[in-house]
Coordinates of C-alpha atoms in Angstrom, one line a residue:
M1 CA 19.9 -30.1 -96.4
E2 CA 19.4 -26.5 -97.6
I3 CA 18.2 -24.3 -94.7
T4 CA 15.1 -23.2 -96.6
K5 CA 14.1 -26.8 -97.3
L6 CA 14.6 -27.6 -93.6
F7 CA 11.7 -25.2 -92.8
S8 CA 9.6 -26.0 -95.8
L9 CA 6.1 -27.5 -95.3
E10 CA 5.6 -28.3 -99.0
G11 CA 3.4 -31.3 -99.5
K12 CA 2.3 -31.5 -95.9
T13 CA -1.2 -31.3 -94.7
A14 CA -1.8 -29.1 -91.6
L15 CA -4.9 -29.1 -89.5
V16 CA -5.4 -26.1 -87.1
T17 CA -8.3 -26.2 -84.8
G18 CA -10.3 -23.0 -84.1
A19 CA -8.4 -21.1 -86.7
A20 CA -11.2 -18.7 -87.7
Y21 CA -9.5 -15.7 -86.2
G22 CA -6.8 -14.5 -83.8
I23 CA -3.8 -16.6 -82.9
G24 CA -5.1 -19.7 -84.7
F25 CA -5.7 -17.7 -88.0
G26 CA -2.2 -16.3 -87.8
I27 CA -0.6 -19.6 -87.3
A28 CA -2.7 -21.2 -90.0
E29 CA -1.8 -18.5 -92.5
A30 CA 1.9 -19.0 -91.7
L31 CA 1.8 -22.7 -92.2
A32 CA 0.1 -22.2 -95.5
Q33 CA 2.7 -19.7 -96.6
A34 CA 5.4 -22.2 -95.7
G35 CA 3.7 -24.6 -98.2
A36 CA 1.3 -26.7 -96.2
N37 CA -2.2 -27.7 -97.4
L38 CA -4.3 -26.0 -94.8
V39 CA -7.4 -27.5 -93.1
F40 CA -9.2 -25.9 -90.1
N41 CA -12.4 -26.4 -88.2
C42 CA -15.1 -24.2 -86.5
R43 CA -18.1 -25.1 -84.3
S44 CA -20.1 -22.3 -86.0
K45 CA -21.2 -22.2 -89.6
E46 CA -21.1 -18.4 -89.5
H47 CA -17.5 -18.4 -88.3
L48 CA -16.6 -21.0 -90.8
E49 CA -18.0 -19.0 -93.7
K50 CA -16.4 -15.8 -92.5
A51 CA -13.0 -17.5 -92.1
M52 CA -13.2 -19.0 -95.6
E53 CA -13.7 -15.5 -96.9
D54 CA -10.8 -14.1 -94.9
Y55 CA -8.4 -16.9 -96.1
E56 CA -9.5 -16.3 -99.7
A57 CA -8.9 -12.6 -99.4
K58 CA -5.3 -13.4 -98.4
G59 CA -4.9 -15.7 -101.3
I60 CA -4.8 -18.8 -99.1
K61 CA -6.4 -22.0 -100.2
A62 CA -8.0 -23.6 -97.1
K63 CA -10.6 -26.2 -96.5
G64 CA -12.9 -25.8 -93.5
Y65 CA -14.9 -28.3 -91.6
L66 CA -17.8 -27.9 -89.1
C67 CA -16.7 -29.8 -86.1
D68 CA -17.1 -29.6 -82.3
V69 CA -13.7 -30.8 -81.1
T70 CA -15.1 -31.8 -77.7
R71 CA -17.3 -34.5 -79.4
E72 CA -15.3 -37.6 -80.2
E73 CA -17.6 -38.9 -82.9
Q74 CA -17.4 -35.6 -84.8
V75 CA -13.6 -35.5 -84.4
Q76 CA -13.2 -39.0 -85.8
E77 CA -15.6 -38.3 -88.7
M78 CA -13.6 -35.1 -89.6
I79 CA -10.3 -36.9 -89.5
R80 CA -11.6 -39.7 -91.6
D81 CA -12.9 -37.2 -94.2
I82 CA -9.6 -35.3 -94.3
E83 CA -7.5 -38.4 -94.7
K84 CA -9.8 -39.6 -97.4
Q85 CA -9.7 -36.3 -99.3
L86 CA -6.1 -35.0 -98.6
G87 CA -4.3 -38.0 -97.1
M88 CA -2.5 -38.1 -93.8
I89 CA -2.5 -35.2 -91.5
D90 CA 1.2 -34.4 -91.0
I91 CA 0.8 -31.4 -88.7
L92 CA -1.9 -30.9 -86.0
V93 CA -2.1 -27.6 -84.1
N94 CA -4.5 -27.8 -81.1
N95 CA -5.4 -24.2 -80.9
A96 CA -9.1 -24.2 -80.0
G97 CA -9.7 -22.8 -76.6
I98 CA -11.7 -20.5 -74.3
I99 CA -11.2 -18.7 -71.0
K100 CA -13.8 -17.8 -68.3
R101 CA -12.6 -15.1 -65.9
I102 CA -14.6 -16.0 -62.8
P103 CA -13.4 -16.2 -59.2
M104 CA -13.1 -19.8 -58.3
I105 CA -15.7 -19.8 -55.5
E106 CA -18.2 -18.2 -57.9
M107 CA -17.5 -20.6 -60.8
S108 CA -20.0 -23.4 -61.3
I109 CA -18.8 -26.9 -62.0
D110 CA -20.4 -26.8 -65.4
E111 CA -18.4 -23.6 -66.3
F112 CA -15.2 -25.3 -65.0
R113 CA -15.9 -28.4 -67.0
E114 CA -16.6 -26.4 -70.2
V115 CA -13.2 -24.8 -70.1
I116 CA -11.5 -28.2 -69.3
D117 CA -13.4 -29.8 -72.1
I118 CA -12.4 -27.3 -74.8
D119 CA -8.9 -26.4 -73.6
L120 CA -7.7 -29.9 -72.6
N121 CA -10.0 -32.8 -73.5
A122 CA -10.4 -31.6 -77.1
S123 CA -6.6 -31.7 -77.6
F124 CA -6.6 -35.3 -76.3
L125 CA -9.4 -36.3 -78.7
M126 CA -7.7 -34.6 -81.7
S127 CA -4.3 -36.1 -80.9
K128 CA -5.8 -39.5 -80.4
A129 CA -7.5 -39.3 -83.8
V130 CA -4.4 -38.4 -85.8
L131 CA -1.8 -40.5 -84.0
P132 CA -2.7 -43.9 -85.6
K133 CA -1.8 -42.7 -89.1
M134 CA 1.3 -40.9 -87.8
I135 CA 2.4 -44.1 -86.1
E136 CA 1.8 -46.0 -89.3
K137 CA 3.8 -43.5 -91.4
R138 CA 6.4 -43.0 -88.7
H139 CA 6.3 -39.2 -88.8
G140 CA 4.1 -36.4 -87.5
K141 CA 4.0 -33.1 -85.7
I142 CA 1.6 -32.1 -82.9
I143 CA 1.7 -28.6 -81.6
N144 CA -0.4 -27.7 -78.5
I145 CA -1.2 -24.1 -77.8
C146 CA -0.4 -23.8 -74.2
S147 CA -0.1 -20.6 -72.1
M148 CA 1.9 -18.9 -69.5
M149 CA -0.9 -20.2 -67.3
S150 CA 0.7 -23.6 -67.9
E151 CA 3.3 -22.4 -65.4
L152 CA 1.6 -19.6 -63.4
G153 CA -1.7 -18.9 -61.7
R154 CA -3.5 -15.7 -61.2
E155 CA -6.9 -14.6 -60.0
T156 CA -10.1 -15.6 -61.8
V157 CA -8.6 -18.2 -64.2
S158 CA -8.6 -21.4 -62.1
A159 CA -10.2 -23.5 -64.9
Y160 CA -8.0 -22.1 -67.6
A161 CA -4.8 -22.6 -65.6
A162 CA -5.8 -26.1 -64.7
A163 CA -6.5 -26.9 -68.4
K164 CA -3.3 -25.3 -69.7
G165 CA -1.2 -27.0 -67.0
G166 CA -2.8 -30.3 -68.0
L167 CA -2.1 -29.5 -71.7
K168 CA 1.6 -29.0 -70.9
M169 CA 1.8 -32.5 -69.3
L170 CA -0.3 -34.0 -72.1
T171 CA 2.3 -32.6 -74.5
K172 CA 5.2 -34.1 -72.6
N173 CA 3.4 -37.5 -72.3
I174 CA 2.6 -37.7 -76.0
A175 CA 6.3 -37.0 -76.7
A176 CA 7.3 -39.7 -74.2
E177 CA 4.9 -42.3 -75.5
Y178 CA 5.2 -41.8 -79.3
G179 CA 8.6 -40.3 -79.8
K180 CA 9.9 -43.7 -80.9
Y181 CA 7.7 -43.4 -84.0
N182 CA 9.4 -40.1 -85.1
I183 CA 6.4 -38.1 -83.8
Q184 CA 7.2 -34.8 -82.2
C185 CA 4.7 -33.2 -79.8
N186 CA 5.6 -29.7 -78.5
G187 CA 3.7 -26.7 -77.2
I188 CA 3.8 -23.0 -77.8
G189 CA 3.0 -20.8 -74.7
P190 CA 2.0 -17.3 -75.9
G191 CA 2.4 -14.4 -73.6
Y192 CA -0.1 -11.5 -73.7
I193 CA -1.0 -11.1 -77.4
A194 CA -2.7 -8.1 -78.9
T195 CA -5.9 -9.5 -80.4
M196 CA -9.5 -8.4 -80.8
Q197 CA -10.2 -10.1 -77.5
T198 CA -7.6 -8.1 -75.6
A199 CA -8.2 -4.8 -77.4
P200 CA -10.4 -3.3 -74.6
L201 CA -7.5 -3.9 -72.2
R202 CA -5.2 -1.8 -74.4
E203 CA -7.4 1.1 -75.1
R204 CA -6.4 4.5 -73.7
R205 CA -8.7 6.1 -71.2
E206 CA -10.4 9.5 -72.0
D207 CA -7.6 11.3 -70.1
G208 CA -5.0 9.5 -72.2
S209 CA -3.8 7.2 -69.4
R210 CA -3.3 3.5 -69.9
N211 CA -5.7 0.9 -68.7
P212 CA -4.2 -0.4 -65.4
F213 CA -4.0 -4.0 -66.8
D214 CA -2.1 -2.6 -69.9
S215 CA 0.4 -0.9 -67.6
F216 CA 0.7 -4.1 -65.5
I217 CA 1.6 -6.2 -68.6
L218 CA 4.1 -3.6 -69.9
A219 CA 5.8 -3.6 -66.5
K220 CA 5.9 -7.4 -66.3
T221 CA 7.2 -7.9 -69.8
P222 CA 11.0 -7.2 -70.4
A223 CA 10.2 -6.5 -74.1
E224 CA 7.8 -3.7 -72.8
R225 CA 5.1 -4.5 -75.3
W226 CA 2.3 -6.9 -76.0
G227 CA 3.0 -9.7 -78.4
T228 CA 1.4 -10.1 -81.8
S229 CA 0.3 -13.0 -83.9
Q230 CA 3.4 -12.3 -86.0
D231 CA 5.5 -13.2 -83.0
L232 CA 4.1 -16.7 -83.0
I233 CA 4.5 -17.7 -86.7
G234 CA 8.2 -18.4 -86.6
P235 CA 8.0 -20.7 -83.6
A236 CA 4.9 -22.4 -85.2
V237 CA 6.7 -23.1 -88.6
F238 CA 9.8 -24.3 -86.7
L239 CA 7.9 -26.8 -84.6
A240 CA 5.9 -27.9 -87.7
S241 CA 9.0 -28.5 -89.9
E242 CA 11.9 -30.9 -90.1
A243 CA 14.0 -28.3 -88.4
S244 CA 12.5 -29.5 -85.0
D245 CA 12.8 -33.2 -85.6
F246 CA 14.9 -33.7 -82.4
V247 CA 12.8 -31.3 -80.3
N248 CA 10.2 -33.2 -78.4
G249 CA 8.1 -32.5 -75.3
H250 CA 9.2 -28.9 -75.1
I251 CA 7.0 -25.9 -74.4
L252 CA 8.3 -22.8 -76.3
Y253 CA 7.2 -19.8 -74.4
V254 CA 6.7 -16.7 -76.7
D255 CA 6.1 -14.2 -73.9
G256 CA 8.6 -11.3 -74.4
G257 CA 10.5 -12.6 -71.3
I258 CA 7.7 -12.5 -68.7
L259 CA 8.5 -15.9 -67.3
A260 CA 12.2 -14.9 -66.9
S261 CA 11.5 -11.8 -64.9
I262 CA 10.0 -10.8 -61.6
G263 CA 8.9 -7.5 -63.2
K264 CA 9.8 -3.9 -62.7
Q265 CA 9.9 -2.3 -59.3
P266 CA 6.9 0.0 -58.9

């Protein structure tokens, strides 16, 4: 097979959850550019309409759905509608997620459960919904957006680390359980990515010095920079394409080398 065809997503339908902005938007854009029919969801009508405008501005044809991916009945209804209108979902990217930076002893059980619900349980519900058709057709790609916190812990992110650690193991279990149907389930573990959400951490202080957290990340990362959404699109297209047909249950960390390094000596 020609190498370009190996990475092509022509004729495939890709669903990316929470792809209104940030990492999800970048991955969705890349899958569309590789030829996929793009579908995404948002919980908010406002975010959905803004995302549709942003995709249109980039010349990308996308179909958006209002859906809370923590609600099984909404998930099942959305999947039924997509399959009815576009056919089988060939590629699912479980990207929707939140983080609450709260010390563990100050975090309420409701706050903990909300993070687990969105970052872990939603991926279970989405995967459960698309797997029957993938099993029937004997092909499918599921990509879970994990995190370095799938491997590491740090202060104030107990719920997030618990969810992303669980997502890593859910990824491996889907691969183990459904690999015989030619279904591949893998994860992408982004490092620290420059997004709107992390912009305040990268802003220079009035005296021109770096934010201490910015300095910390640069010292920890062998690449000596923050990642960008562009750094994630190659791995995403690879894991969504036939090029990764014998890659299963793997977490591809796109972190500039953080997990390989102890960091610079102060």
